[in-house]
C-alpha positions as semicolon CSV with decimal commas, in nm:
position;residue;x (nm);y (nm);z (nm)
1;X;4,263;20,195;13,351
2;X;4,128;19,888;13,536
3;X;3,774;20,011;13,455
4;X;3,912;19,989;13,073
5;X;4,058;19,677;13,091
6;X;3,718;19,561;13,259
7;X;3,514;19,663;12,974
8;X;3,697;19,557;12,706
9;X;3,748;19,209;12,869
10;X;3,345;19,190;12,911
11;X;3,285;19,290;12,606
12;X;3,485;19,117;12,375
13;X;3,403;18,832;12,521
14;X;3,028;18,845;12,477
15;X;3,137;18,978;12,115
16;X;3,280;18,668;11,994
17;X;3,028;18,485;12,217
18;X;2,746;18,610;12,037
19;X;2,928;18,570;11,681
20;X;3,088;18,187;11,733
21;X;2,788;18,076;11,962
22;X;2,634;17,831;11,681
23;X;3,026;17,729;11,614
24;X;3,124;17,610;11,957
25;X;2,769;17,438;11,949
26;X;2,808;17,269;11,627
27;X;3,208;17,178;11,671
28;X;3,082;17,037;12,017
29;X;2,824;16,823;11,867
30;X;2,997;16,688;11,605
31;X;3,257;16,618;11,834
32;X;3,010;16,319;11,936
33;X;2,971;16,216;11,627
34;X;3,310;16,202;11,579
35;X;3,419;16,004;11,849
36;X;3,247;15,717;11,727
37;X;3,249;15,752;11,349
38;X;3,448;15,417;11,211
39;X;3,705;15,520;11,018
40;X;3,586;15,458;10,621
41;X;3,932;15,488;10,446
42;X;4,102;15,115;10,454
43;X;4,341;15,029;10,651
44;X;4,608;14,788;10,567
45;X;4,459;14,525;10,767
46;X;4,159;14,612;10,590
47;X;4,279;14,574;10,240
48;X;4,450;14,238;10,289
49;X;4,121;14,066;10,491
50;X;3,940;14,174;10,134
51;X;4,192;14,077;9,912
52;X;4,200;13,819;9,645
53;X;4,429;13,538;9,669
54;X;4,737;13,535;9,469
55;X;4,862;13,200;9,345
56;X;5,135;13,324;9,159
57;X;5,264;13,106;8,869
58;X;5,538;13,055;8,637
59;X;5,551;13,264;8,288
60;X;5,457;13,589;8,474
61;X;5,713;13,923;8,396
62;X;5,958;14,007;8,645
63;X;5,920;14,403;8,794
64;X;6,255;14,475;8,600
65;X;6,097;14,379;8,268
66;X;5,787;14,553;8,339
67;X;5,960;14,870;8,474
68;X;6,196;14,882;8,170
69;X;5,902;14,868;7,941
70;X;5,677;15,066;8,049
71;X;5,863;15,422;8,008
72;X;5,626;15,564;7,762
73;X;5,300;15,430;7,886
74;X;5,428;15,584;8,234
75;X;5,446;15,928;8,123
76;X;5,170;15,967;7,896
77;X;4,986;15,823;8,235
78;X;5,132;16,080;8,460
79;X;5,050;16,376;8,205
80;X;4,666;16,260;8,240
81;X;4,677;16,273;8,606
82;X;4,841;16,603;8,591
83;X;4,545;16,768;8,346
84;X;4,281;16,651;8,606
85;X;4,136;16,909;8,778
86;X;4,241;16,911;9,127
87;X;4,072;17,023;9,404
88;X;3,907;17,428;9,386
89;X;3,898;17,370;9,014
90;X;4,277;17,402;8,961
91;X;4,465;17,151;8,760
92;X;4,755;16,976;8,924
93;X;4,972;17,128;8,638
94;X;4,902;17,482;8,759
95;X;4,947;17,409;9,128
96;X;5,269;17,301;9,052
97;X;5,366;17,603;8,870
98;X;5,295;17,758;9,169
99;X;5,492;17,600;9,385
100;X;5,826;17,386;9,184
101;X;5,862;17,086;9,323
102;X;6,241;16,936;9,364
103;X;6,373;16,729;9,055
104;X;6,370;16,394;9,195
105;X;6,591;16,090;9,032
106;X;6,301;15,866;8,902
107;X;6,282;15,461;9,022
108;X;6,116;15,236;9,186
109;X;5,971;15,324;9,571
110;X;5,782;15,037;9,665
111;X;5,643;14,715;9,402
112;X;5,330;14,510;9,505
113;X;5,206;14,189;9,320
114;X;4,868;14,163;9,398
115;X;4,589;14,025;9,195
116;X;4,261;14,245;9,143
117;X;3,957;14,131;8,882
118;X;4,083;13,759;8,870
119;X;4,397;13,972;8,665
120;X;4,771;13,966;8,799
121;X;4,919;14,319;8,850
122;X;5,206;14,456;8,949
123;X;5,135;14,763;9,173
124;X;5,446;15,033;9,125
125;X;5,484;15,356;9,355
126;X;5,796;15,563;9,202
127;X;6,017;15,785;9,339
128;X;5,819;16,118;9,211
129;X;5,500;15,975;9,372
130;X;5,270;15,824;9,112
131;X;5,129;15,520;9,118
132;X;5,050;15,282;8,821
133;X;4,960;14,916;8,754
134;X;5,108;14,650;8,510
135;X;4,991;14,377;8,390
136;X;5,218;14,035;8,491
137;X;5,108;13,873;8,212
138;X;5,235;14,099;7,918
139;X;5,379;14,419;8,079
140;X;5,113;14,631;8,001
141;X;4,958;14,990;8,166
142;X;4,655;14,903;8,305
143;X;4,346;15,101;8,378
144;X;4,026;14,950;8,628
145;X;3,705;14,951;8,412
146;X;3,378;15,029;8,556
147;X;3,294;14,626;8,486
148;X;3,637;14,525;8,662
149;X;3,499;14,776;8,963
150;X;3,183;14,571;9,003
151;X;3,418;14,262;8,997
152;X;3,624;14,419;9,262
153;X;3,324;14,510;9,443
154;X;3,134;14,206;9,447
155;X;3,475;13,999;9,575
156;X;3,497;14,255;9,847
157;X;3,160;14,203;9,978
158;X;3,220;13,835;9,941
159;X;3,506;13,811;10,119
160;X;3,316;13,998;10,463
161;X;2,976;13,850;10,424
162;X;2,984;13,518;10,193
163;X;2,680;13,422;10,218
164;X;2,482;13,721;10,128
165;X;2,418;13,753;9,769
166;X;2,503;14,159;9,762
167;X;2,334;14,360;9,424
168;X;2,562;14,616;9,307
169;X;2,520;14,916;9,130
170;X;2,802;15,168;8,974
171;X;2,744;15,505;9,025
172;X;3,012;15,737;8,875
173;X;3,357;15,848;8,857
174;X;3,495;16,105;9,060
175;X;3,799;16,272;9,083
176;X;3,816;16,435;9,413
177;X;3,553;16,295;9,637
178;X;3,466;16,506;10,022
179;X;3,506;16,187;10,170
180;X;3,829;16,056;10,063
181;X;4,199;16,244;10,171
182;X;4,542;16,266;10,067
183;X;4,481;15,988;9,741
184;X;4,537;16,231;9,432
185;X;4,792;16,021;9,300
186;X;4,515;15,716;9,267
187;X;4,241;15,929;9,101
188;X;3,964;15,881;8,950
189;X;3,787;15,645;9,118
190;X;3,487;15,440;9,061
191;X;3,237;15,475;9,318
192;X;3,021;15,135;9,367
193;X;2,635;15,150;9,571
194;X;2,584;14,777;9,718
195;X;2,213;14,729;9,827
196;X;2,236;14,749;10,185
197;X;2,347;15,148;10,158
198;X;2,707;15,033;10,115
199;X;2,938;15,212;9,884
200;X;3,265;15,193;9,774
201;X;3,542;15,410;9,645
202;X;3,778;15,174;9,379
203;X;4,075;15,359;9,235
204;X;4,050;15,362;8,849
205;X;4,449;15,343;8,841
206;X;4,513;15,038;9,089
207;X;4,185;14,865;9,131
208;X;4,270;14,911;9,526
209;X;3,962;14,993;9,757
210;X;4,049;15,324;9,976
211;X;3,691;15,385;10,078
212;X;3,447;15,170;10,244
213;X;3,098;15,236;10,441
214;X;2,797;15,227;10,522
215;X;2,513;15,448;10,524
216;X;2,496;15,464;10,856
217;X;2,914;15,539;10,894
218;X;2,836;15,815;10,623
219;X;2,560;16,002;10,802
220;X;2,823;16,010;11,129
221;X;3,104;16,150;10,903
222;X;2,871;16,391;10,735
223;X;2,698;16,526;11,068
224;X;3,053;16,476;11,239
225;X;3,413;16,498;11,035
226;X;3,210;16,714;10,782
227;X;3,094;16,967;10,982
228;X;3,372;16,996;11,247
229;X;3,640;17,036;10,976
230;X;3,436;17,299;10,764
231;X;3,418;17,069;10,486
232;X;3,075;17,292;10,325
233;X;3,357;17,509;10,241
234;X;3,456;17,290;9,949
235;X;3,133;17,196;9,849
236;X;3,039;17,516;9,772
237;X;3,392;17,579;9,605
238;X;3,574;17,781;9,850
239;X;3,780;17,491;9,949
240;X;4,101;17,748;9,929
241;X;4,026;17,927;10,216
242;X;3,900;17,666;10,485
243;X;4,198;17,661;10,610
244;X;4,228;18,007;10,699
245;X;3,873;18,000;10,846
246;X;3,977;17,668;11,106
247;X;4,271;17,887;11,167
248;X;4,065;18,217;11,292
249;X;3,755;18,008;11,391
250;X;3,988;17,842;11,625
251;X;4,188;18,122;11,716
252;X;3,863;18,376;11,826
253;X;3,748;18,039;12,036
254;X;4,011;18,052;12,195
255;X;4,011;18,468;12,319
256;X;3,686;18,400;12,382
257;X;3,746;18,064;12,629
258;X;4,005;18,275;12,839
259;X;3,826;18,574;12,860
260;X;3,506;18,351;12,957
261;X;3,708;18,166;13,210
262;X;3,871;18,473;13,353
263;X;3,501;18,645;13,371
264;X;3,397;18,341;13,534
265;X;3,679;18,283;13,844
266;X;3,645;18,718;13,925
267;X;3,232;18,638;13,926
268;X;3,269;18,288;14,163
269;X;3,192;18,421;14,535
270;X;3,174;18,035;14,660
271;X;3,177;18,218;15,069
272;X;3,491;18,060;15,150
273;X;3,590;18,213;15,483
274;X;3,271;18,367;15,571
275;X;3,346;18,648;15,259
276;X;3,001;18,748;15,138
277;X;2,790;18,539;14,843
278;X;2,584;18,733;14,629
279;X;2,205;18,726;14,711
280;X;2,005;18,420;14,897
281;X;2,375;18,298;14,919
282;X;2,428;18,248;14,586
283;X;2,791;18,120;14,466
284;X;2,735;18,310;14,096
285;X;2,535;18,601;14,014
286;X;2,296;18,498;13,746
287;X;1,921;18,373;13,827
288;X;1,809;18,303;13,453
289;X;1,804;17,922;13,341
290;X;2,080;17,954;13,085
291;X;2,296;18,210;13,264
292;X;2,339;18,024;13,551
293;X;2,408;17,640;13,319
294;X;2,621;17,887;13,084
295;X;2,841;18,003;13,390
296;X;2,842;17,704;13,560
297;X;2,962;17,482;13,237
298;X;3,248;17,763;13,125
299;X;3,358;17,744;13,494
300;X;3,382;17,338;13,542
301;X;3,442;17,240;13,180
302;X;3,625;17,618;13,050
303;X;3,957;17,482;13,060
304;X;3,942;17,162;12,867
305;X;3,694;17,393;12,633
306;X;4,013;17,606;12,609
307;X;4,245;17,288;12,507
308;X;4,005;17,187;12,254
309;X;3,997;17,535;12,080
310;X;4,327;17,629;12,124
311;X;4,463;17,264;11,981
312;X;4,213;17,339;11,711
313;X;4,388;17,640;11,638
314;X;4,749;17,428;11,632
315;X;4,642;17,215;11,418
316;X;4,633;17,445;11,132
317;X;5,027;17,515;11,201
318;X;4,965;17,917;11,223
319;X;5,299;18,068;11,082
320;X;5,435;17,732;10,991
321;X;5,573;17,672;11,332
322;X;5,598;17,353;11,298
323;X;5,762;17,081;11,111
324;X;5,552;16,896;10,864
325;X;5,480;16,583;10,915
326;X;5,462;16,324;10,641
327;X;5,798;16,239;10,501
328;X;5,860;16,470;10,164
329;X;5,941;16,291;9,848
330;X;6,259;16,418;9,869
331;X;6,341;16,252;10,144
332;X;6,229;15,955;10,099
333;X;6,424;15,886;9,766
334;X;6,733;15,966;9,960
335;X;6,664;15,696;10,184
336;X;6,604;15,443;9,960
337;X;6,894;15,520;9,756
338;X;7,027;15,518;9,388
339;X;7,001;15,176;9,157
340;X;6,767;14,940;9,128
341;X;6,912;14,625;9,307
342;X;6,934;14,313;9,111
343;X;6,805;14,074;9,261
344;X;6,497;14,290;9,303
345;X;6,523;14,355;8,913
346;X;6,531;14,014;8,778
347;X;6,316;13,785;8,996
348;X;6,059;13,587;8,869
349;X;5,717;13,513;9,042
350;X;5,615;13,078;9,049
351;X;5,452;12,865;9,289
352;X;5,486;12,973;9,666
353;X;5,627;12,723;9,903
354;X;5,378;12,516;10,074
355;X;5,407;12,709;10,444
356;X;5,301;13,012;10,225
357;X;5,041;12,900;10,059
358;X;4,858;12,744;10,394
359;X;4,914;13,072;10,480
360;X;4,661;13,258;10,209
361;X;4,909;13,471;10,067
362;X;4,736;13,773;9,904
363;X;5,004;13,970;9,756
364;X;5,395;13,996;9,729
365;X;5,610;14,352;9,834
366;X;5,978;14,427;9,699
367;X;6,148;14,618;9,913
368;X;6,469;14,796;9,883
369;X;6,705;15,005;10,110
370;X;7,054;15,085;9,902
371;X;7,188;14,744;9,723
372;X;7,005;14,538;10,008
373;X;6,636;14,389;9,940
374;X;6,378;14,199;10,146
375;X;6,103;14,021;9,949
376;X;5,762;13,948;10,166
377;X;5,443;13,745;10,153
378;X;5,191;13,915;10,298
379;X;4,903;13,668;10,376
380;X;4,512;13,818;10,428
381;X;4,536;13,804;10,865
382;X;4,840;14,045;10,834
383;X;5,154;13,793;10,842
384;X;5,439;13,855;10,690
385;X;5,623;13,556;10,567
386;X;6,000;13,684;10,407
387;X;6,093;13,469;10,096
388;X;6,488;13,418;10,001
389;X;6,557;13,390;9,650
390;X;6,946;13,441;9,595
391;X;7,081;13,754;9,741
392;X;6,761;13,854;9,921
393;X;6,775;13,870;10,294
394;X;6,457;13,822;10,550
395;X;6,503;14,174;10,697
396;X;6,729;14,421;10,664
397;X;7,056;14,434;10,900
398;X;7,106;14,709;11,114
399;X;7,417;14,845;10,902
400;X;7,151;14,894;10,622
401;X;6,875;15,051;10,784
402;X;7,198;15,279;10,948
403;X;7,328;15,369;10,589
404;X;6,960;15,465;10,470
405;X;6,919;15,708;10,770
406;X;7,247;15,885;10,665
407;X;7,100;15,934;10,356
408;X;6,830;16,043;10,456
409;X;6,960;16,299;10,704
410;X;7,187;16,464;10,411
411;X;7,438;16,596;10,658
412;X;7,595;16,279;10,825
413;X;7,483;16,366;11,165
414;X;7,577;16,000;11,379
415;X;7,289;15,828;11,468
416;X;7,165;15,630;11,757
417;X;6,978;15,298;11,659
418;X;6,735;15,117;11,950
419;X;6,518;14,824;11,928
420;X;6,148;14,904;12,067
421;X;5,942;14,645;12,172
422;X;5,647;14,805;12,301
423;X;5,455;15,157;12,187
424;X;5,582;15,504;12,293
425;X;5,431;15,843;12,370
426;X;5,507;15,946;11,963
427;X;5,445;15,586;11,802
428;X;5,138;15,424;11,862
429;X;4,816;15,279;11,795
430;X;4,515;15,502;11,724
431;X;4,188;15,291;11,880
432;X;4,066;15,143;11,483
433;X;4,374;15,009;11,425
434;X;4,597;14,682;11,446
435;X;4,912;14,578;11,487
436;X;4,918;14,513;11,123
437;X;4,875;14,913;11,077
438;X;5,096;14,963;11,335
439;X;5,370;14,674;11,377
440;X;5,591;14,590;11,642
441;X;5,957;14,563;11,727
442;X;6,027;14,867;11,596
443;X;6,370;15,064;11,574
444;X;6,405;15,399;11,684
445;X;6,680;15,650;11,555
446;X;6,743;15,892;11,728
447;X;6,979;16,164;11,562
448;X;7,247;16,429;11,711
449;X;7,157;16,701;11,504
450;X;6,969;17,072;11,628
451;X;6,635;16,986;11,544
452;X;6,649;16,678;11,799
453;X;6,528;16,420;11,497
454;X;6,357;16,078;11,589
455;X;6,280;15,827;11,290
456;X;6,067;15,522;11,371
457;X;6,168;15,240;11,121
458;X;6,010;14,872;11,070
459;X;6,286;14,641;11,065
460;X;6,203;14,381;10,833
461;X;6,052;14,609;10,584
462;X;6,286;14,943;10,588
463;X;5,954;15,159;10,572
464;X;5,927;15,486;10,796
465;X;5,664;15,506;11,018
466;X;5,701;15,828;11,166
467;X;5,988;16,069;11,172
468;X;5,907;16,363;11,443
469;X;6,139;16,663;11,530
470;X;6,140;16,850;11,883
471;X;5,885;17,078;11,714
472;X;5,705;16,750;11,581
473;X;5,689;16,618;11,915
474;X;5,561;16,953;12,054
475;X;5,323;16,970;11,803
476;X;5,198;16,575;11,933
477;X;5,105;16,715;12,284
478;X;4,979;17,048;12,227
479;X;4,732;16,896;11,908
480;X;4,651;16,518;11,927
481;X;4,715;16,557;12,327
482;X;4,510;16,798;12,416
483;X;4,263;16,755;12,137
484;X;4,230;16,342;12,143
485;X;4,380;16,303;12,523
486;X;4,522;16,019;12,343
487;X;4,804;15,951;12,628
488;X;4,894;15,703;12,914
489;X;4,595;15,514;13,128
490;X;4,335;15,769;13,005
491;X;4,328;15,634;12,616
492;X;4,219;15,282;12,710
493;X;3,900;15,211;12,665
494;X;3,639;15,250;12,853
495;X;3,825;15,530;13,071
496;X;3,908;15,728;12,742
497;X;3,521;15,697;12,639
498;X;3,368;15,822;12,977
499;X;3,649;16,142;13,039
500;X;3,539;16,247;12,646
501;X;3,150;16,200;12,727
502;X;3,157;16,405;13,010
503;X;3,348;16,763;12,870
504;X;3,213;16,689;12,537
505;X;2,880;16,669;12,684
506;X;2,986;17,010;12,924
507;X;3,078;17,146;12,569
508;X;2,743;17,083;12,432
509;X;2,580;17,289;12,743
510;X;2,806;17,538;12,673
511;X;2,719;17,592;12,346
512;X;2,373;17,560;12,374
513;X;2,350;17,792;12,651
514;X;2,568;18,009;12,446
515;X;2,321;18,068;12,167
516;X;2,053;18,130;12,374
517;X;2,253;18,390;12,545
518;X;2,375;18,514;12,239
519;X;2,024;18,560;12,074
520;X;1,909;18,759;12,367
521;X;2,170;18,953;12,323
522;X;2,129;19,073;11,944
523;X;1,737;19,091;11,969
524;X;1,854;19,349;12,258
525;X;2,109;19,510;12,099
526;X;1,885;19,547;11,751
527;X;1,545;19,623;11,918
528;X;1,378;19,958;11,819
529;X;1,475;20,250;12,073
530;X;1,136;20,313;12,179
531;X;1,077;19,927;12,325
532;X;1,407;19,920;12,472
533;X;1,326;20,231;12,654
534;X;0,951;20,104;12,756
535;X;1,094;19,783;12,847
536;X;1,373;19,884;13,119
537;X;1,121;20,171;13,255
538;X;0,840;19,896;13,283
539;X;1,116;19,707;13,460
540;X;1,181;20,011;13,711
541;X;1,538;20,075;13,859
542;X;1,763;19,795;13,927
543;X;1,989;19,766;14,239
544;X;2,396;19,808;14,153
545;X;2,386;19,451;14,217
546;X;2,145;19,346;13,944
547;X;2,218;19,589;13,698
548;X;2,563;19,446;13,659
549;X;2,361;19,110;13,631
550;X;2,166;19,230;13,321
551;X;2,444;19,380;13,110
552;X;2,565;18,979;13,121
């Protein structure tokens, strides 16, 4: 039985050694590339540094007049988007066959006044999810251009570099670019080339900039994000089932790191004690080059190599065992509530107050939470300046943000509301991003139902930030911790940068060594009879010893 178990644990792991060697190389690899890949979707922060100045004035529609307007030119919109082909080659219509979606009560989620092209607009998220633009000047649907994209584009470069005189070029319209995640409900998008290698991605339905890089940040993501995540799969249409290749890719990896680590601590004879070493006083058994780095590498760096692959394998949520974790639709329009409030309704834009316009105030956000609204400038450094018209409040009171979470719970659990001043373990900042990505105080709720439920909420805004159950928060250590290590002293900077060099670069041995190995092994395995034979009686008998050596 042990002489079974032996065998089988030898062999399957030089099995799935030999088959995910160039894997575990690449995802290694990449891994580099990731780490220092700057993010190319935009931040918040991002969008308002590039934004165009506002300067709202008097004679432009209030959102209720738009909203109440627009009910035709809003569904003939949203039965375009729908006939688009979505990812795979699928239209959105027949993926939602597939799957009904909950009849949601339509209104208003969130409404922006920005200004894009030199045009006011009124940005409008709905209840359902889709996103459309209004004109502020006469209420109607709008639609970016391919000219109003190079206008876009050329303020954008303006606004980072103003003195360089930037040549732009417009390249196409896509629908469901690689590059770009989780922004169907903004397609297409115009995709602008600047001289310098620089391109953009401008949706065609907001004029809002979700994409921005440069060549150099695109040859990272492609020999990084692309490769580590499988993207090829969707390039060469098979987009529908890279998720169940991360999920066995990541599972096999991970077999094949215990079984390598378990091979490795039964082979370590390190002579503690005066037991014996192998020969010359050897700690390991292996005299060949990559044997010995491939044995020595699993051994040190096998057990973060194990975290890695196995939180690779939890991040594809095998069996759904845990709790999604974006806020669904659903949900959301519970929170916010029933009617249109209004105040929100009726207000008319004019001329900011003075403090606001010192302040370069780049757009204006309605915000609602029941019958109680806030109304905020948000100026291009990321402040937020609340403006009072009658009935509007600078933040919402606690008994509001309280009544929303009800709602949003369904069942009327009681909940706990706390005032955080400082980042947690579950709420905090990734290293590209702000404060204006991720503000501060925040409140936490914390709710007395089974599921343990914790919603993060900003306080003068209503949004949520995060909303985690106990299988959400298990999820957080066993993925982004062991994956990122993104937790306590180790994620600052450089201490975060040096512990990630060092096992990637043990990973990168690893692999190496591991396809090396690996391609011995086939050309063994595969070689004609007759050399195989030749070659081990040219090689004479081996001593017990050894012979164990050369089956590994």
């Amino acid at each position: 039985m042990k002489k079974s178990l032996n065998w089988l644990l030898y062999e399957t792991h030089r099995w799935l050694g030999v088959v995910l060697a160039l894997f575990m190389f690449v995802w290694f690899a990449s891994g580099l590339s990731i780490m220092y890949t700057t993010p190319m979707t935009q931040t918040k922060a991002q969008q308002l540094a590039h934004a165009e100045t506002l300067e709202p004035q008097a004679g432009w529609l209030s959102l209720g007049e738009v909203w109440a307007n627009s009910v035709g030119s809003r569904q003939a919109a949203v039965a375009k988007l729908k006939a688009l082909p979505a990812t795979g080659g699928e239209t959105m219509a027949a993926a939602a066959k597939a799957k009904p979606a909950e009849e949601l009560p339509l209104n208003i989620a969130d409404a922006r006044l920005v200004r894009t092209a030199g045009e006011p607009l009124w940005l409008i998220e709905d209840t359902q999810g889709n996103r459309f633009a209004f004109s502020a000047v006469d209420g109607s649907l709008r639609e970016i251009s391919a000219e109003q994209a190079l206008q876009i584009a050329r303020h954008w470069f303006a606004a980072k570099q103003p003195e360089r005189d930037v040549k732009l070029s417009y390249l196409e319209s896509v629908d469901n670019p690689i590059i770009l995640r989780n922004q169907g409900a903004l397609r297409p998008f115009h995709k602008i080339a600047g001289d310098g290698g620089e391109e953009l991605l401008i949706s065609a339905r907001t004029g809002e900039v979700l994409h921005a890089s440069a060549r150099f940040n695109r040859g990272l993501y492609w020999v990084g994000n692309w490769i580590h995540l499988f993207k090829p799969l969707e390039a060469i249409g098979l987009g529908h089932i890279r998720h169940d290749v991360q999920l066995w890719s990541g599972l096999a990896a991970t077999i094949a790191c215990i079984t390598g680590l378990i091979i490795g601590w039964l082979r370590w004879r390190p002579g503690f004690g005066g037991k014996p070493t192998y020969s010359q006083g050897r700690t390991q058994p292996y005299r060949e080059f990559w044997f010995k780095w491939h044995f020595w590498t699993g051994l040190i760096g096998g057990t973060v190599a194990l975290g890695w692959s196995l939180s690779g394998f939890i991040d594809t949520n095998p069996g759904k065992l845990f709790s999604e974790g974006n806020i669904a639709k659903a949900e959301a329009s519970r929170y916010l509530g029933g009617e249109l409030p209004t105040a929100m309704f009726d207000w008319r834009p004019g001329p900011l107050p003075e403090t606001a316009r010192r302040a370069d105030i780049v757009e204006i956000n309605w915000r609602r939470l029941g019958s109680d609204t806030v109304l905020l400038a948000n100026a291009r450094d990321g402040q937020r300046l609340p403006q009072t018209p009658d009935g509007v409040g600078p933040r919402f009171s606690e008994a509001a943000l309280a009544a929303a979470l009800q709602r949003l719970d369904g069942a009327g659990d009681s909940v706990e509301l706390a005032v955080l001043d400082d980042y947690d373990s579950y709420y905090y900042p990734r290293h590209h991003q702000t404060q204006v990505d991720k503000p501060l105080p925040v409140v936490l709720a914390q709710f007395r139902d089974q599921a343990g439920t914790r919603v993060y909420l900003d306080p003068q805004d209503g949004r949520i930030l995060a909303k985690l159950d106990s299988s959400r928060r298990l999820y957080r250590w066993l993925y982004s911790g062991l994956h990122h290590w993104d937790f306590g002293w180790l994620y600052y900077r450089p201490i975060w940068d040096v512990w990630m060099l060092t096992w990637v670069g043990f990973g990168v041995v690893l692999g190496a060594s591991s396809l090396v190995i690996g391609w011995k092994r086939l050309k063994k395995t595969f070689a004609p009879k007759k050399r195989r034979r030749a070659a081990v009686q040219a090689a004479g008998p081996l001593p017990a010893t050894l012979a164990t050596e050369a089956a590994d």
